[in-house]
mmCIF file with all atom_site columns, C-alpha atoms in Angstrom:
data_model
loop_
_atom_site.group_PDB
_atom_site.id
_atom_site.type_symbol
_atom_site.label_atom_id
_atom_site.label_alt_id
_atom_site.label_comp_id
_atom_site.label_asym_id
_atom_site.label_entity_id
_atom_site.label_seq_id
_atom_site.pdbx_PDB_ins_code
_atom_site.Cartn_x
_atom_site.Cartn_y
_atom_site.Cartn_z
_atom_site.occupancy
_atom_site.B_iso_or_equiv
_atom_site.pdbx_formal_charge
_atom_site.auth_seq_id
_atom_site.auth_comp_id
_atom_site.auth_asym_id
_atom_site.auth_atom_id
_atom_site.pdbx_PDB_model_num
ATOM 1   C CA . MET A 1 1   ? -29.201 11.082  -1.665  1.00 42.00 ? 1   MET A CA 1
ATOM 2   C CA . ASP A 1 2   ? -28.669 13.867  0.874   1.00 41.00 ? 2   ASP A CA 1
ATOM 3   C CA . GLU A 1 3   ? -30.593 11.830  3.457   1.00 43.00 ? 3   GLU A CA 1
ATOM 4   C CA . ILE A 1 4   ? -28.294 8.846   2.974   1.00 44.00 ? 4   ILE A CA 1
ATOM 5   C CA . THR A 1 5   ? -24.983 10.785  2.971   1.00 41.00 ? 5   THR A CA 1
ATOM 6   C CA . LEU A 1 6   ? -26.110 13.081  5.797   1.00 43.00 ? 6   LEU A CA 1
ATOM 7   C CA . GLY A 1 7   ? -25.460 16.101  3.596   1.00 43.00 ? 7   GLY A CA 1
ATOM 8   C CA . HIS A 1 8   ? -21.949 15.025  2.560   1.00 47.00 ? 8   HIS A CA 1
ATOM 9   C CA . GLU A 1 9   ? -21.115 14.883  -1.174  1.00 51.00 ? 9   GLU A CA 1
ATOM 10  C CA . LEU A 1 10  ? -20.841 11.512  -2.835  1.00 50.00 ? 10  LEU A CA 1
ATOM 11  C CA . GLU A 1 11  ? -17.946 12.523  -5.069  1.00 64.00 ? 11  GLU A CA 1
ATOM 12  C CA . ASP A 1 12  ? -16.097 9.213   -4.977  1.00 68.00 ? 12  ASP A CA 1
ATOM 13  C CA . ALA A 1 13  ? -17.307 6.954   -2.152  1.00 65.00 ? 13  ALA A CA 1
ATOM 14  C CA . PHE A 1 14  ? -18.982 7.160   1.221   1.00 64.00 ? 14  PHE A CA 1
ATOM 15  C CA . LEU A 1 15  ? -18.999 4.805   4.205   1.00 66.00 ? 15  LEU A CA 1
ATOM 16  C CA . LEU A 1 16  ? -22.370 4.348   5.868   1.00 66.00 ? 16  LEU A CA 1
ATOM 17  C CA . LYS A 1 17  ? -22.634 2.613   9.230   1.00 69.00 ? 17  LYS A CA 1
ATOM 18  C CA . GLY A 1 18  ? -25.265 2.344   11.920  1.00 65.00 ? 18  GLY A CA 1
ATOM 19  C CA . LEU A 1 19  ? -28.427 1.736   9.898   1.00 66.00 ? 19  LEU A CA 1
ATOM 20  C CA . ARG A 1 20  ? -28.697 -1.695  11.425  1.00 73.00 ? 20  ARG A CA 1
ATOM 21  C CA . PRO A 1 21  ? -26.371 -3.585  13.768  1.00 77.00 ? 21  PRO A CA 1
ATOM 22  C CA . GLY A 1 22  ? -23.642 -5.340  11.829  1.00 76.00 ? 22  GLY A CA 1
ATOM 23  C CA . LEU A 1 23  ? -24.470 -3.593  8.548   1.00 71.00 ? 23  LEU A CA 1
ATOM 24  C CA . THR A 1 24  ? -21.879 -1.367  6.863   1.00 73.00 ? 24  THR A CA 1
ATOM 25  C CA . LEU A 1 25  ? -22.303 -0.015  3.370   1.00 72.00 ? 25  LEU A CA 1
ATOM 26  C CA . ILE A 1 26  ? -19.837 1.627   1.025   1.00 69.00 ? 26  ILE A CA 1
ATOM 27  C CA . LEU A 1 27  ? -21.633 3.752   -1.539  1.00 70.00 ? 27  LEU A CA 1
ATOM 28  C CA . TYR A 1 28  ? -19.587 4.740   -4.576  1.00 69.00 ? 28  TYR A CA 1
ATOM 29  C CA . ASN A 1 29  ? -19.990 6.663   -7.795  1.00 69.00 ? 29  ASN A CA 1
ATOM 30  C CA . LYS A 1 30  ? -19.813 3.950   -10.475 1.00 70.00 ? 30  LYS A CA 1
ATOM 31  C CA . GLU A 1 31  ? -19.151 6.549   -13.145 1.00 69.00 ? 31  GLU A CA 1
ATOM 32  C CA . LYS A 1 32  ? -15.768 7.373   -11.604 1.00 65.00 ? 32  LYS A CA 1
ATOM 33  C CA . TYR A 1 33  ? -14.420 3.840   -11.366 1.00 61.00 ? 33  TYR A CA 1
ATOM 34  C CA . GLY A 1 34  ? -10.717 3.510   -12.176 1.00 70.00 ? 34  GLY A CA 1
ATOM 35  C CA . PRO A 1 35  ? -7.404  3.684   -10.304 1.00 73.00 ? 35  PRO A CA 1
ATOM 36  C CA . ARG A 1 36  ? -8.557  6.532   -8.064  1.00 73.00 ? 36  ARG A CA 1
ATOM 37  C CA . MET A 1 37  ? -11.741 4.700   -7.126  1.00 76.00 ? 37  MET A CA 1
ATOM 38  C CA . LYS A 1 38  ? -9.790  1.509   -6.368  1.00 78.00 ? 38  LYS A CA 1
ATOM 39  C CA . HIS A 1 39  ? -7.765  3.486   -3.801  1.00 79.00 ? 39  HIS A CA 1
ATOM 40  C CA . THR A 1 40  ? -10.939 5.165   -2.468  1.00 81.00 ? 40  THR A CA 1
ATOM 41  C CA . LEU A 1 41  ? -12.723 1.832   -1.963  1.00 80.00 ? 41  LEU A CA 1
ATOM 42  C CA . TRP A 1 42  ? -9.726  0.349   -0.138  1.00 83.00 ? 42  TRP A CA 1
ATOM 43  C CA . HIS A 1 43  ? -9.592  3.541   1.921   1.00 83.00 ? 43  HIS A CA 1
ATOM 44  C CA . GLU A 1 44  ? -13.226 3.039   2.991   1.00 84.00 ? 44  GLU A CA 1
ATOM 45  C CA . ILE A 1 45  ? -12.544 -0.637  3.740   1.00 85.00 ? 45  ILE A CA 1
ATOM 46  C CA . GLY A 1 46  ? -9.598  0.567   5.836   1.00 88.00 ? 46  GLY A CA 1
ATOM 47  C CA . HIS A 1 47  ? -11.980 2.576   7.968   1.00 87.00 ? 47  HIS A CA 1
ATOM 48  C CA . VAL A 1 48  ? -14.045 -0.583  8.563   1.00 84.00 ? 48  VAL A CA 1
ATOM 49  C CA . LYS A 1 49  ? -11.067 -2.872  9.221   1.00 85.00 ? 49  LYS A CA 1
ATOM 50  C CA . CYS A 1 50  ? -9.454  -0.345  11.591  1.00 87.00 ? 50  CYS A CA 1
ATOM 51  C CA . ASP A 1 51  ? -12.805 -0.073  13.438  1.00 84.00 ? 51  ASP A CA 1
ATOM 52  C CA . HIS A 1 52  ? -12.927 3.723   13.184  1.00 84.00 ? 52  HIS A CA 1
ATOM 53  C CA . LYS A 1 53  ? -15.689 5.248   15.255  1.00 80.00 ? 53  LYS A CA 1
ATOM 54  C CA . LYS A 1 54  ? -15.087 8.883   14.317  1.00 79.00 ? 54  LYS A CA 1
ATOM 55  C CA . HIS A 1 55  ? -13.766 10.962  11.429  1.00 78.00 ? 55  HIS A CA 1
ATOM 56  C CA . SER A 1 56  ? -10.529 12.781  12.219  1.00 83.00 ? 56  SER A CA 1
ATOM 57  C CA . GLU A 1 57  ? -7.071  13.328  10.750  1.00 88.00 ? 57  GLU A CA 1
ATOM 58  C CA . LYS A 1 58  ? -5.636  10.266  12.512  1.00 90.00 ? 58  LYS A CA 1
ATOM 59  C CA . GLU A 1 59  ? -8.359  7.986   11.129  1.00 89.00 ? 59  GLU A CA 1
ATOM 60  C CA . GLU A 1 60  ? -7.872  9.425   7.604   1.00 86.00 ? 60  GLU A CA 1
ATOM 61  C CA . ILE A 1 61  ? -4.127  8.747   7.747   1.00 87.00 ? 61  ILE A CA 1
ATOM 62  C CA . GLU A 1 62  ? -4.718  5.189   8.925   1.00 90.00 ? 62  GLU A CA 1
ATOM 63  C CA . ALA A 1 63  ? -7.251  4.590   6.151   1.00 87.00 ? 63  ALA A CA 1
ATOM 64  C CA . HIS A 1 64  ? -4.951  6.027   3.510   1.00 85.00 ? 64  HIS A CA 1
ATOM 65  C CA . PHE A 1 65  ? -2.100  3.838   4.766   1.00 85.00 ? 65  PHE A CA 1
ATOM 66  C CA . PHE A 1 66  ? -4.360  0.784   4.659   1.00 88.00 ? 66  PHE A CA 1
ATOM 67  C CA . ALA A 1 67  ? -5.361  1.568   1.057   1.00 87.00 ? 67  ALA A CA 1
ATOM 68  C CA . ALA A 1 68  ? -1.737  2.180   0.017   1.00 87.00 ? 68  ALA A CA 1
ATOM 69  C CA . GLN A 1 69  ? -0.682  -1.177  1.453   1.00 88.00 ? 69  GLN A CA 1
ATOM 70  C CA . ALA A 1 70  ? -3.665  -3.004  -0.085  1.00 88.00 ? 70  ALA A CA 1
ATOM 71  C CA . ASN A 1 71  ? -3.004  -1.495  -3.562  1.00 89.00 ? 71  ASN A CA 1
ATOM 72  C CA . ALA A 1 72  ? 0.784   -1.716  -3.574  1.00 92.00 ? 72  ALA A CA 1
ATOM 73  C CA . PRO A 1 73  ? 2.235   -3.627  -0.607  1.00 93.00 ? 73  PRO A CA 1
ATOM 74  C CA . ASN A 1 74  ? 5.688   -2.393  0.444   1.00 92.00 ? 74  ASN A CA 1
ATOM 75  C CA . VAL A 1 75  ? 7.021   -5.905  0.675   1.00 93.00 ? 75  VAL A CA 1
ATOM 76  C CA . LEU A 1 76  ? 6.266   -6.530  -3.055  1.00 95.00 ? 76  LEU A CA 1
ATOM 77  C CA . ILE A 1 77  ? 7.801   -3.215  -4.078  1.00 94.00 ? 77  ILE A CA 1
ATOM 78  C CA . LYS A 1 78  ? 10.878  -4.051  -1.997  1.00 92.00 ? 78  LYS A CA 1
ATOM 79  C CA . THR A 1 79  ? 11.160  -7.525  -3.561  1.00 92.00 ? 79  THR A CA 1
ATOM 80  C CA . ILE A 1 80  ? 10.971  -6.058  -7.085  1.00 94.00 ? 80  ILE A CA 1
ATOM 81  C CA . ALA A 1 81  ? 13.462  -3.282  -6.260  1.00 92.00 ? 81  ALA A CA 1
ATOM 82  C CA . LYS A 1 82  ? 15.934  -5.875  -4.881  1.00 88.00 ? 82  LYS A CA 1
ATOM 83  C CA . ARG A 1 83  ? 15.784  -7.576  -8.295  1.00 90.00 ? 83  ARG A CA 1
ATOM 84  C CA . GLY A 1 84  ? 17.178  -4.490  -9.957  1.00 90.00 ? 84  GLY A CA 1
ATOM 85  C CA . TYR A 1 85  ? 14.055  -2.669  -11.115 1.00 93.00 ? 85  TYR A CA 1
ATOM 86  C CA . LYS A 1 86  ? 13.735  1.115   -10.796 1.00 93.00 ? 86  LYS A CA 1
ATOM 87  C CA . ILE A 1 87  ? 10.815  2.051   -8.607  1.00 94.00 ? 87  ILE A CA 1
ATOM 88  C CA . ASP A 1 88  ? 9.258   5.347   -9.637  1.00 95.00 ? 88  ASP A CA 1
ATOM 89  C CA . VAL A 1 89  ? 5.808   6.850   -10.171 1.00 95.00 ? 89  VAL A CA 1
ATOM 90  C CA . ARG A 1 90  ? 5.495   5.404   -13.690 1.00 96.00 ? 90  ARG A CA 1
ATOM 91  C CA . PHE A 1 91  ? 6.428   1.924   -12.429 1.00 96.00 ? 91  PHE A CA 1
ATOM 92  C CA . LEU A 1 92  ? 3.873   2.046   -9.614  1.00 95.00 ? 92  LEU A CA 1
ATOM 93  C CA . VAL A 1 93  ? 1.133   3.150   -12.013 1.00 93.00 ? 93  VAL A CA 1
ATOM 94  C CA . GLU A 1 94  ? 1.958   0.390   -14.508 1.00 93.00 ? 94  GLU A CA 1
ATOM 95  C CA . CYS A 1 95  ? 2.679   -2.434  -12.057 1.00 93.00 ? 95  CYS A CA 1
ATOM 96  C CA . PHE A 1 96  ? -0.013  -1.827  -9.429  1.00 92.00 ? 96  PHE A CA 1
ATOM 97  C CA . GLY A 1 97  ? -2.582  0.186   -11.392 1.00 89.00 ? 97  GLY A CA 1
ATOM 98  C CA . LEU A 1 98  ? -2.297  3.139   -9.011  1.00 88.00 ? 98  LEU A CA 1
ATOM 99  C CA . SER A 1 99  ? -3.543  6.575   -9.909  1.00 86.00 ? 99  SER A CA 1
ATOM 100 C CA . GLU A 1 100 ? -0.860  9.140   -10.553 1.00 89.00 ? 100 GLU A CA 1
ATOM 101 C CA . GLU A 1 101 ? -1.732  10.819  -7.222  1.00 87.00 ? 101 GLU A CA 1
ATOM 102 C CA . ALA A 1 102 ? -1.545  7.572   -5.213  1.00 87.00 ? 102 ALA A CA 1
ATOM 103 C CA . ALA A 1 103 ? 1.773   6.627   -6.933  1.00 91.00 ? 103 ALA A CA 1
ATOM 104 C CA . GLN A 1 104 ? 3.263   10.025  -6.049  1.00 92.00 ? 104 GLN A CA 1
ATOM 105 C CA . LYS A 1 105 ? 2.162   9.650   -2.433  1.00 88.00 ? 105 LYS A CA 1
ATOM 106 C CA . LYS A 1 106 ? 3.582   6.119   -2.299  1.00 91.00 ? 106 LYS A CA 1
ATOM 107 C CA . MET A 1 107 ? 6.911   7.348   -3.701  1.00 92.00 ? 107 MET A CA 1
ATOM 108 C CA . GLY A 1 108 ? 6.942   10.098  -1.106  1.00 91.00 ? 108 GLY A CA 1
ATOM 109 C CA . TYR A 1 109 ? 6.429   7.513   1.615   1.00 89.00 ? 109 TYR A CA 1
ATOM 110 C CA . LEU A 1 110 ? 9.117   5.225   0.204   1.00 90.00 ? 110 LEU A CA 1
ATOM 111 C CA . ASN A 1 111 ? 11.576  8.119   -0.174  1.00 89.00 ? 111 ASN A CA 1
ATOM 112 C CA . LYS A 1 112 ? 10.973  9.197   3.431   1.00 89.00 ? 112 LYS A CA 1
ATOM 113 C CA . TYR A 1 113 ? 10.808  5.780   5.153   1.00 86.00 ? 113 TYR A CA 1
ATOM 114 C CA . GLY A 1 114 ? 12.322  3.277   2.728   1.00 84.00 ? 114 GLY A CA 1
ATOM 115 C CA . PHE A 1 115 ? 11.514  -0.379  3.265   1.00 78.00 ? 115 PHE A CA 1
ATOM 116 C CA . ASP A 1 116 ? 12.296  -0.530  6.989   1.00 74.00 ? 116 ASP A CA 1
ATOM 117 C CA . HIS A 1 117 ? 8.640   -1.072  7.989   1.00 77.00 ? 117 HIS A CA 1
ATOM 118 C CA . SER A 1 118 ? 7.307   -4.576  7.964   1.00 79.00 ? 118 SER A CA 1
ATOM 119 C CA . ASN A 1 119 ? 4.324   -6.404  9.364   1.00 81.00 ? 119 ASN A CA 1
ATOM 120 C CA . GLU A 1 120 ? 3.235   -9.913  10.219  1.00 87.00 ? 120 GLU A CA 1
ATOM 121 C CA . TYR A 1 121 ? 1.586   -10.410 6.811   1.00 87.00 ? 121 TYR A CA 1
ATOM 122 C CA . ASP A 1 122 ? 4.634   -9.674  4.659   1.00 90.00 ? 122 ASP A CA 1
ATOM 123 C CA . ASP A 1 123 ? 5.711   -13.301 4.296   1.00 91.00 ? 123 ASP A CA 1
ATOM 124 C CA . ILE A 1 124 ? 2.195   -14.376 3.352   1.00 93.00 ? 124 ILE A CA 1
ATOM 125 C CA . VAL A 1 125 ? 1.769   -11.572 0.759   1.00 92.00 ? 125 VAL A CA 1
ATOM 126 C CA . GLN A 1 126 ? 5.212   -12.296 -0.705  1.00 92.00 ? 126 GLN A CA 1
ATOM 127 C CA . MET A 1 127 ? 4.437   -16.008 -0.967  1.00 93.00 ? 127 MET A CA 1
ATOM 128 C CA . GLN A 1 128 ? 1.040   -15.386 -2.622  1.00 94.00 ? 128 GLN A CA 1
ATOM 129 C CA . PHE A 1 129 ? 2.612   -13.194 -5.308  1.00 94.00 ? 129 PHE A CA 1
ATOM 130 C CA . ALA A 1 130 ? 5.889   -15.163 -5.764  1.00 94.00 ? 130 ALA A CA 1
ATOM 131 C CA . ASN A 1 131 ? 4.981   -16.829 -9.038  1.00 95.00 ? 131 ASN A CA 1
ATOM 132 C CA . TYR A 1 132 ? 3.744   -13.528 -10.523 1.00 93.00 ? 132 TYR A CA 1
ATOM 133 C CA . ILE A 1 133 ? 6.886   -11.677 -9.438  1.00 94.00 ? 133 ILE A CA 1
ATOM 134 C CA . ASP A 1 134 ? 9.186   -14.431 -10.679 1.00 93.00 ? 134 ASP A CA 1
ATOM 135 C CA . ALA A 1 135 ? 7.475   -14.420 -14.088 1.00 94.00 ? 135 ALA A CA 1
ATOM 136 C CA . LYS A 1 136 ? 7.072   -10.677 -14.530 1.00 95.00 ? 136 LYS A CA 1
ATOM 137 C CA . TYR A 1 137 ? 10.134  -9.337  -12.652 1.00 94.00 ? 137 TYR A CA 1
ATOM 138 C CA . PRO A 1 138 ? 12.968  -11.881 -12.826 1.00 93.00 ? 138 PRO A CA 1
ATOM 139 C CA . PRO A 1 139 ? 16.268  -10.673 -11.340 1.00 90.00 ? 139 PRO A CA 1
ATOM 140 C CA . LYS A 1 140 ? 18.098  -8.375  -13.799 1.00 86.00 ? 140 LYS A CA 1
ATOM 141 C CA . THR A 1 141 ? 21.471  -9.517  -12.512 1.00 70.00 ? 141 THR A CA 1
ATOM 142 C CA . LYS A 1 142 ? 22.703  -12.654 -10.862 1.00 66.00 ? 142 LYS A CA 1
ATOM 143 C CA . TYR A 1 143 ? 23.458  -10.549 -7.783  1.00 60.00 ? 143 TYR A CA 1
ATOM 144 C CA . PHE A 1 144 ? 20.795  -8.761  -5.885  1.00 55.00 ? 144 PHE A CA 1
ATOM 145 C CA . TYR A 1 145 ? 20.316  -7.106  -2.541  1.00 57.00 ? 145 TYR A CA 1
ATOM 146 C CA . ASP A 1 146 ? 20.600  -9.269  0.580   1.00 60.00 ? 146 ASP A CA 1
ATOM 147 C CA . GLU A 1 147 ? 19.526  -7.880  3.978   1.00 64.00 ? 147 GLU A CA 1
ATOM 148 C CA . TYR A 1 148 ? 21.718  -10.429 5.806   1.00 61.00 ? 148 TYR A CA 1
ATOM 149 C CA . TYR A 1 149 ? 24.790  -8.846  4.214   1.00 61.00 ? 149 TYR A CA 1
ATOM 150 C CA . ASP A 1 150 ? 23.692  -5.443  5.562   1.00 68.00 ? 150 ASP A CA 1
ATOM 151 C CA . GLU A 1 151 ? 23.294  -6.887  9.053   1.00 71.00 ? 151 GLU A CA 1
ATOM 152 C CA . LEU A 1 152 ? 26.799  -8.332  8.919   1.00 69.00 ? 152 LEU A CA 1
ATOM 153 C CA . ASP A 1 153 ? 28.146  -5.084  7.563   1.00 70.00 ? 153 ASP A CA 1
ATOM 154 C CA . ARG A 1 154 ? 26.532  -3.060  10.387  1.00 76.00 ? 154 ARG A CA 1
ATOM 155 C CA . GLU A 1 155 ? 27.944  -5.436  12.944  1.00 76.00 ? 155 GLU A CA 1
ATOM 156 C CA . ARG A 1 156 ? 31.429  -5.178  11.414  1.00 75.00 ? 156 ARG A CA 1
ATOM 157 C CA . GLU A 1 157 ? 31.221  -1.356  11.448  1.00 77.00 ? 157 GLU A CA 1
ATOM 158 C CA . SER A 1 158 ? 30.352  -1.441  15.175  1.00 81.00 ? 158 SER A CA 1
ATOM 159 C CA . TRP A 1 159 ? 33.707  -3.043  15.910  1.00 80.00 ? 159 TRP A CA 1
ATOM 160 C CA . TYR A 1 160 ? 35.579  0.202   15.177  1.00 73.00 ? 160 TYR A CA 1
#
């Protein structure tokens, strides 16, 4: 195994590129499968999708962000929160199957940045999960958060 991993430990998973053109392998420890491994595999896929050529802090941050979005997309968390559900570590573990560690990191991100970040795939993700969210997380009240109201309120405040 040391020859394959180039001396690195195969604790969770390992990305292997360059054996043949166009071939990328993700080796993983099948005995450790669970919520942590789910994040780890998405992390390794993130390295591939982000076309990382080296291993540095920047690439690790990007891969972790990719995994966090794949496992628990911000747009879905935002949609559920707008329906009156409390978003906390326990909720993220139960709803998205995150590990405790990944859920704590996700909460740290949400507490620091909120839901202000969006991307071009948010509408597609939200549409794909609409039936599930409607069935599992119906609005708790007949009134829920509306971004348009916030926009109007900010505009009104700028008049003074």
